[in-house]
Each structure stands twice: as structure tokens, then as C-alpha cells.
Short mmCIF file of C-alpha atoms in Angstrom, two decimals:
data_model
loop_
_atom_site.label_atom_id
_atom_site.label_comp_id
_atom_site.label_asym_id
_atom_site.label_seq_id
_atom_site.Cartn_x
_atom_site.Cartn_y
_atom_site.Cartn_z
CA MET D 1 1.02 -18.15 -20.07
CA ARG D 2 -0.53 -19.59 -17.08
CA LYS D 3 0.50 -22.37 -14.70
CA ARG D 4 -0.39 -23.87 -11.21
CA ASP D 5 1.76 -23.14 -8.23
CA PHE D 6 1.38 -25.30 -5.09
CA PHE D 7 0.86 -22.36 -2.79
CA PHE D 8 -0.39 -19.40 -4.59
CA GLY D 9 -2.46 -21.26 -7.34
CA GLU D 10 -2.88 -19.70 -10.83
CA VAL D 11 0.24 -17.86 -11.85
CA TYR D 12 0.41 -15.76 -14.95
CA GLU D 13 3.91 -15.81 -16.51
CA GLY D 14 4.70 -13.03 -18.76
CA SER D 15 7.95 -10.85 -19.84
CA ALA D 16 7.70 -8.79 -16.72
CA GLY D 17 7.60 -11.74 -14.17
CA ALA D 18 4.88 -13.28 -12.51
CA THR D 19 1.44 -11.94 -11.91
CA LEU D 20 -1.13 -12.93 -9.11
CA ARG D 21 -4.48 -11.37 -7.97
CA LEU D 22 -3.92 -9.56 -4.83
CA SER D 23 -7.48 -10.59 -3.68
CA ASP D 24 -6.29 -14.20 -3.69
CA MET D 25 -3.65 -13.28 -1.01
CA GLU D 26 -6.35 -12.84 1.93
CA PRO D 27 -7.32 -16.36 2.24
CA LEU D 28 -3.79 -17.59 1.94
CA ALA D 29 -2.24 -15.28 4.22
CA ARG D 30 -4.82 -16.28 6.95
CA LYS D 31 -3.68 -19.91 6.88
CA VAL D 32 -0.01 -19.31 7.42
CA SER D 33 2.49 -17.27 9.35
CA ALA D 34 4.04 -14.14 8.24
CA GLU D 35 7.43 -15.90 8.06
CA PHE D 36 5.98 -18.69 5.87
CA PHE D 37 4.16 -16.06 3.68
CA THR D 38 7.23 -14.04 3.03
CA ALA D 39 9.39 -17.01 2.34
CA GLN D 40 6.76 -17.70 -0.33
CA LEU D 41 6.69 -14.52 -1.89
CA ASN D 42 10.48 -14.64 -1.87
CA ARG D 43 10.51 -18.12 -3.62
CA MET D 44 8.07 -16.88 -6.33
CA LEU D 45 10.51 -13.93 -6.88
CA LYS D 46 13.43 -16.04 -7.27
CA GLU D 47 11.69 -18.43 -9.79
CA HIS D 48 10.58 -15.10 -11.79
CA ASP D 49 13.69 -13.12 -12.19
CA GLY D 50 12.78 -11.01 -9.17
CA GLN D 51 9.46 -9.79 -10.60
CA LEU D 52 6.05 -10.22 -9.21
CA THR D 53 3.00 -8.13 -9.61
CA LEU D 54 -0.15 -8.21 -7.37
CA SER D 55 -3.10 -6.82 -9.56
CA ASP D 56 -6.43 -5.84 -8.34
CA GLY D 57 -8.96 -4.17 -10.30
CA THR D 58 -10.72 -2.10 -7.69
CA SER D 59 -9.70 1.29 -6.03
CA TYR D 60 -10.05 -0.36 -2.58
CA PRO D 61 -7.85 -3.27 -2.62
CA SER D 62 -7.25 -5.69 0.48
CA PHE D 63 -3.75 -4.34 0.55
CA TRP D 64 -3.83 -4.70 4.59
CA SER D 65 -4.41 -8.63 4.29
CA PHE D 66 -1.37 -8.72 2.27
CA ILE D 67 0.92 -6.30 3.68
CA ASP D 68 0.03 -7.70 7.25
CA LYS D 69 1.57 -11.00 6.54
CA VAL D 70 4.75 -9.68 5.12
CA VAL D 71 7.79 -9.54 7.82
CA PRO D 72 8.70 -6.01 8.26
CA GLU D 73 12.29 -6.80 9.07
CA GLN D 74 12.46 -8.43 5.33
CA VAL D 75 11.29 -5.29 3.64
CA GLY D 76 14.28 -3.17 2.13
CA PHE D 77 12.16 -0.21 1.23
CA VAL D 78 8.69 0.71 -0.40
CA GLU D 79 8.19 3.05 -3.23
CA ILE D 80 4.98 4.78 -3.99
CA TYR D 81 4.63 6.22 -7.61
CA ALA D 82 2.15 6.96 -10.53
CA ARG D 83 1.24 4.68 -13.45
CA GLN D 84 -0.38 5.59 -16.74
CA ASP D 85 -1.01 2.09 -17.96
CA VAL D 86 -3.76 1.01 -15.52
CA ASN D 87 -6.90 3.22 -16.36
CA ASP D 88 -7.07 5.51 -19.37
CA ASN D 89 -10.02 7.23 -17.81
CA VAL D 90 -8.00 9.05 -15.18
CA GLU D 91 -4.74 11.22 -15.10
CA ALA D 92 -2.78 8.38 -13.19
CA THR D 93 -3.11 5.58 -10.58
CA LEU D 94 -0.91 4.90 -7.71
CA ALA D 95 1.19 1.74 -7.54
CA CYS D 96 3.27 0.44 -4.68
CA ASP D 97 6.60 -1.32 -4.97
CA ILE D 98 7.79 -3.55 -1.99
CA VAL D 99 11.52 -4.60 -2.09
CA LEU D 100 12.37 -8.00 -0.56
CA VAL D 101 15.46 -10.00 -0.55
CA ASN D 102 14.78 -11.70 -3.75
CA GLY D 103 13.09 -8.81 -5.91
CA VAL D 104 10.55 -6.41 -6.12
CA ILE D 105 6.58 -6.92 -5.50
CA THR D 106 4.42 -4.38 -7.30
CA VAL D 107 1.00 -3.87 -6.07
CA LYS D 108 -1.01 -2.50 -8.93
CA PRO D 109 -4.65 -1.71 -8.24
CA HIS D 110 -6.86 1.25 -9.13
CA TRP D 111 -5.63 3.79 -6.43
CA CYS D 112 -6.71 6.97 -7.73
CA ALA D 113 -7.58 10.52 -6.09
CA TYR D 114 -9.69 11.87 -8.90
CA LYS D 115 -12.57 12.67 -6.54
CA ASP D 116 -12.98 12.47 -2.65
CA ILE D 117 -14.25 9.22 -2.22
CA ARG D 118 -11.48 7.70 -4.23
CA ALA D 119 -9.00 9.96 -2.15
CA ASP D 120 -10.38 8.47 1.08
CA GLU D 121 -9.46 4.93 -0.42
CA VAL D 122 -5.92 5.95 -1.00
CA ILE D 123 -5.64 6.82 2.67
CA SER D 124 -7.51 4.05 4.10
CA THR D 125 -6.18 1.12 1.96
CA LEU D 126 -2.60 2.44 1.21
CA LEU D 127 -1.17 4.92 3.78
CA VAL D 128 -2.92 3.57 6.82
CA PRO D 129 -1.90 -0.05 6.16
CA LEU D 130 1.82 0.95 5.71
CA HIS D 131 1.55 3.16 8.93
CA LEU D 132 0.01 0.22 10.86
CA LYS D 133 2.85 -2.17 9.79
CA ALA D 134 5.41 0.64 10.83
CA LEU D 135 6.78 0.70 7.33
CA GLN D 136 6.44 4.52 6.72
CA GLY D 137 10.05 4.86 7.75
CA LYS D 138 11.24 2.74 4.95
CA ALA D 139 8.63 4.19 2.59
CA TYR D 140 9.39 6.79 -0.22
CA ILE D 141 7.55 8.68 -2.93
CA ARG D 142 9.12 7.99 -6.26
CA TRP D 143 8.67 11.19 -8.60
CA ASP D 144 8.27 10.85 -12.47
CA ASP D 145 11.84 11.65 -12.78
CA GLY D 146 13.01 8.71 -10.84
CA GLU D 147 13.82 11.06 -7.95
CA THR D 148 12.79 9.81 -4.48
CA GLU D 149 11.94 11.31 -1.09
CA PRO D 150 10.98 9.71 2.20
CA LEU D 151 7.20 9.42 2.44
CA LEU D 152 7.24 10.94 6.05
CA GLN D 153 9.72 13.31 7.37
CA ASN D 154 9.69 14.96 11.03
CA ASP D 155 6.33 13.73 11.57
CA ASP D 156 4.86 16.06 9.15
CA TYR D 157 1.83 14.12 7.86
CA GLN D 158 0.51 17.42 6.05
CA ALA D 159 3.69 17.02 3.68
CA GLU D 160 3.18 13.26 3.40
CA LEU D 161 -0.64 13.91 2.19
CA GLU D 162 0.61 16.77 -0.19
CA ASN D 163 3.38 14.62 -1.75
CA VAL D 164 1.25 11.46 -2.16
CA PHE D 165 -1.69 13.34 -3.83
CA SER D 166 0.83 15.43 -5.94
CA VAL D 167 2.32 12.42 -7.14
CA SER D 168 -1.04 10.89 -7.93
CA LYS D 169 -1.59 13.95 -10.50
CA TYR D 170 -4.48 15.06 -8.33
CA PRO D 171 -3.00 17.64 -5.94
CA SER D 172 -6.19 19.35 -5.68
CA ALA D 173 -7.53 16.46 -3.60
CA MET D 174 -6.42 18.33 -0.64
CA SER D 175 -8.66 21.30 -1.28
CA TRP D 176 -11.90 20.08 -2.82
CA GLY D 177 -15.25 21.38 -1.45
CA ASP D 178 -16.31 23.25 1.53
CA THR D 179 -14.97 20.79 4.07
CA ALA D 180 -11.67 20.51 2.54
CA ASP D 181 -9.83 21.86 5.93
CA GLN D 182 -11.91 19.09 7.92
CA LYS D 183 -10.92 16.42 5.52
CA VAL D 184 -7.32 17.19 5.63
CA LYS D 185 -7.70 17.23 9.47
CA GLN D 186 -9.19 13.83 9.43
CA TYR D 187 -6.63 12.43 7.25
CA LYS D 188 -3.88 13.72 9.19
CA MET D 189 -5.73 12.25 12.49
CA ASP D 190 -5.84 8.82 10.53
CA LEU D 191 -2.29 8.57 9.70
CA GLU D 192 -1.29 9.87 13.41
CA CYS D 193 -3.41 7.15 15.07
CA ALA D 194 -2.08 4.46 12.65
CA THR D 195 1.41 5.55 13.41
CA ASP D 196 0.87 5.19 17.17
CA VAL D 197 -0.57 1.67 16.90
CA GLY D 198 2.31 0.46 14.49
CA CYS D 199 4.50 1.40 17.30
CA ARG D 200 2.94 -1.19 19.35
CA GLY D 201 3.76 -4.02 17.02
CA VAL D 202 0.41 -5.69 16.97
CA SER D 203 -1.11 -7.22 13.64
CA SER D 204 -4.03 -8.47 12.05
CA GLU D 205 -7.48 -7.64 13.62
CA GLN D 206 -5.43 -6.63 16.76
CA ALA D 207 -4.01 -3.71 14.81
CA TRP D 208 -7.41 -2.64 13.24
CA ASP D 209 -9.21 -2.75 16.35
CA ALA D 210 -6.56 -0.69 18.19
CA TYR D 211 -6.87 1.94 15.31
CA ARG D 212 -10.36 2.21 15.35
CA GLU D 213 -10.37 2.53 19.17
CA LEU D 214 -7.70 5.33 19.19
CA ARG D 215 -9.46 7.13 16.17
CA TYR D 216 -12.63 7.18 18.01
CA ASN D 217 -11.26 8.37 21.18
CA ARG D 218 -9.59 11.32 19.55
CA THR D 219 -12.87 12.36 17.91
CA VAL D 220 -15.34 12.31 20.75
#
């Protein structure tokens, strides 16, 4: 069943709560403060038994535009895990659950590491935004058996990458091709730069500008 919400617009209501398009979040988020945006998310969760799904049909969703306007202090924790119900053509896709006061927001695009360009997108549109928002300390990998472990431990970015690609069902993403070592080095640098910027507490375009500048300075 579909209905109109005064803030979010078209909402699909089903047995698993409410579903919105992730791409619709970007123009809304630009209009309001993080506090207002987060309050609206919590309202939507309260109205739908604590379940809200943000879907996206691409492997490069505008996740940053969304997570940038979620107040970090109101995030309980984040879990990254594999799903087999999104794309039958791959082993699995990744999803991200964000726990707020009133429930769980499931971000469900087509993140998948089945080839190098898709693996790049997992880094740039999932992991880098989490680090830029300084949420890596609240983020966990959820394995298929339900067990969890911290996304980042002791600044070990290599282990973070290995675990993310392992849970994605494509652990070989760390070793594809003749340039695998260089690719892993790049991924680690991306996460290090995003973490450094996240510590500054900047947001929106300032965060991305600072990230790009830092990344550039470390490659020249």
C-alpha cells in the first residue's frame, strides 16, 4: 500500500514496515538541518513499528547525502551484512542497518564486490561515508550466523577491508589482477583519509573537499 507523507512524500507500507527511495533523501536532506532530518526519520520509525527501508537500484547509491544528515550522537550502532534477496545474479549484496532511538533503518542498494569496479563502489559509497561521519567506532560486521565484530579494530584497515569483502561473499576482491597490491594500498589510504577528516567534525561538501585534498596530498 502506498501513502503520502508530508515530509518524505510517497511511502510504500508493507509487512516489513515502510520503504522509501534512498535517492529521494538527497533533496530533502539539503533543505533541513541534521536535527530536523533525524527527527523525521525517528517519526517514520515510530509510525511503522520501528522498521524503515531505504532502497536503491544501483551499486553506487547516494548514501553520503543521507548519512551526512543523521546526527551521529543519535546512532546507536551500524551493522553491515550480506543479503541474498536483492540480486539473483550475484552471490550476495551488502546492506547496512542503522539503529536509531525508534528503530532500525535498513539501507538496501546493490552494493556488491563481484568485480573490481563494484568493489571500488563499496569503498567509496559505503565505507568512506561511514568513516567521514566518524561512525566506524559504532559500526560492526554481522556474519551469517548472527555474530558481530567491530568494523575497525586498532586502526587495522587491512582487516576491515578483508572482513567487508569476506561478508560480501567476494573475499577475492582483495587479490584480483596484477595490480591487487596497489588497489589494496589505495583502499587503505581512502579509509585513513576519511577517518582523519571524520575526526574534524566537518560535514557536507566541506567533508568531501577535505577528503579529496588530503587524498591528493598523500598521492603526490
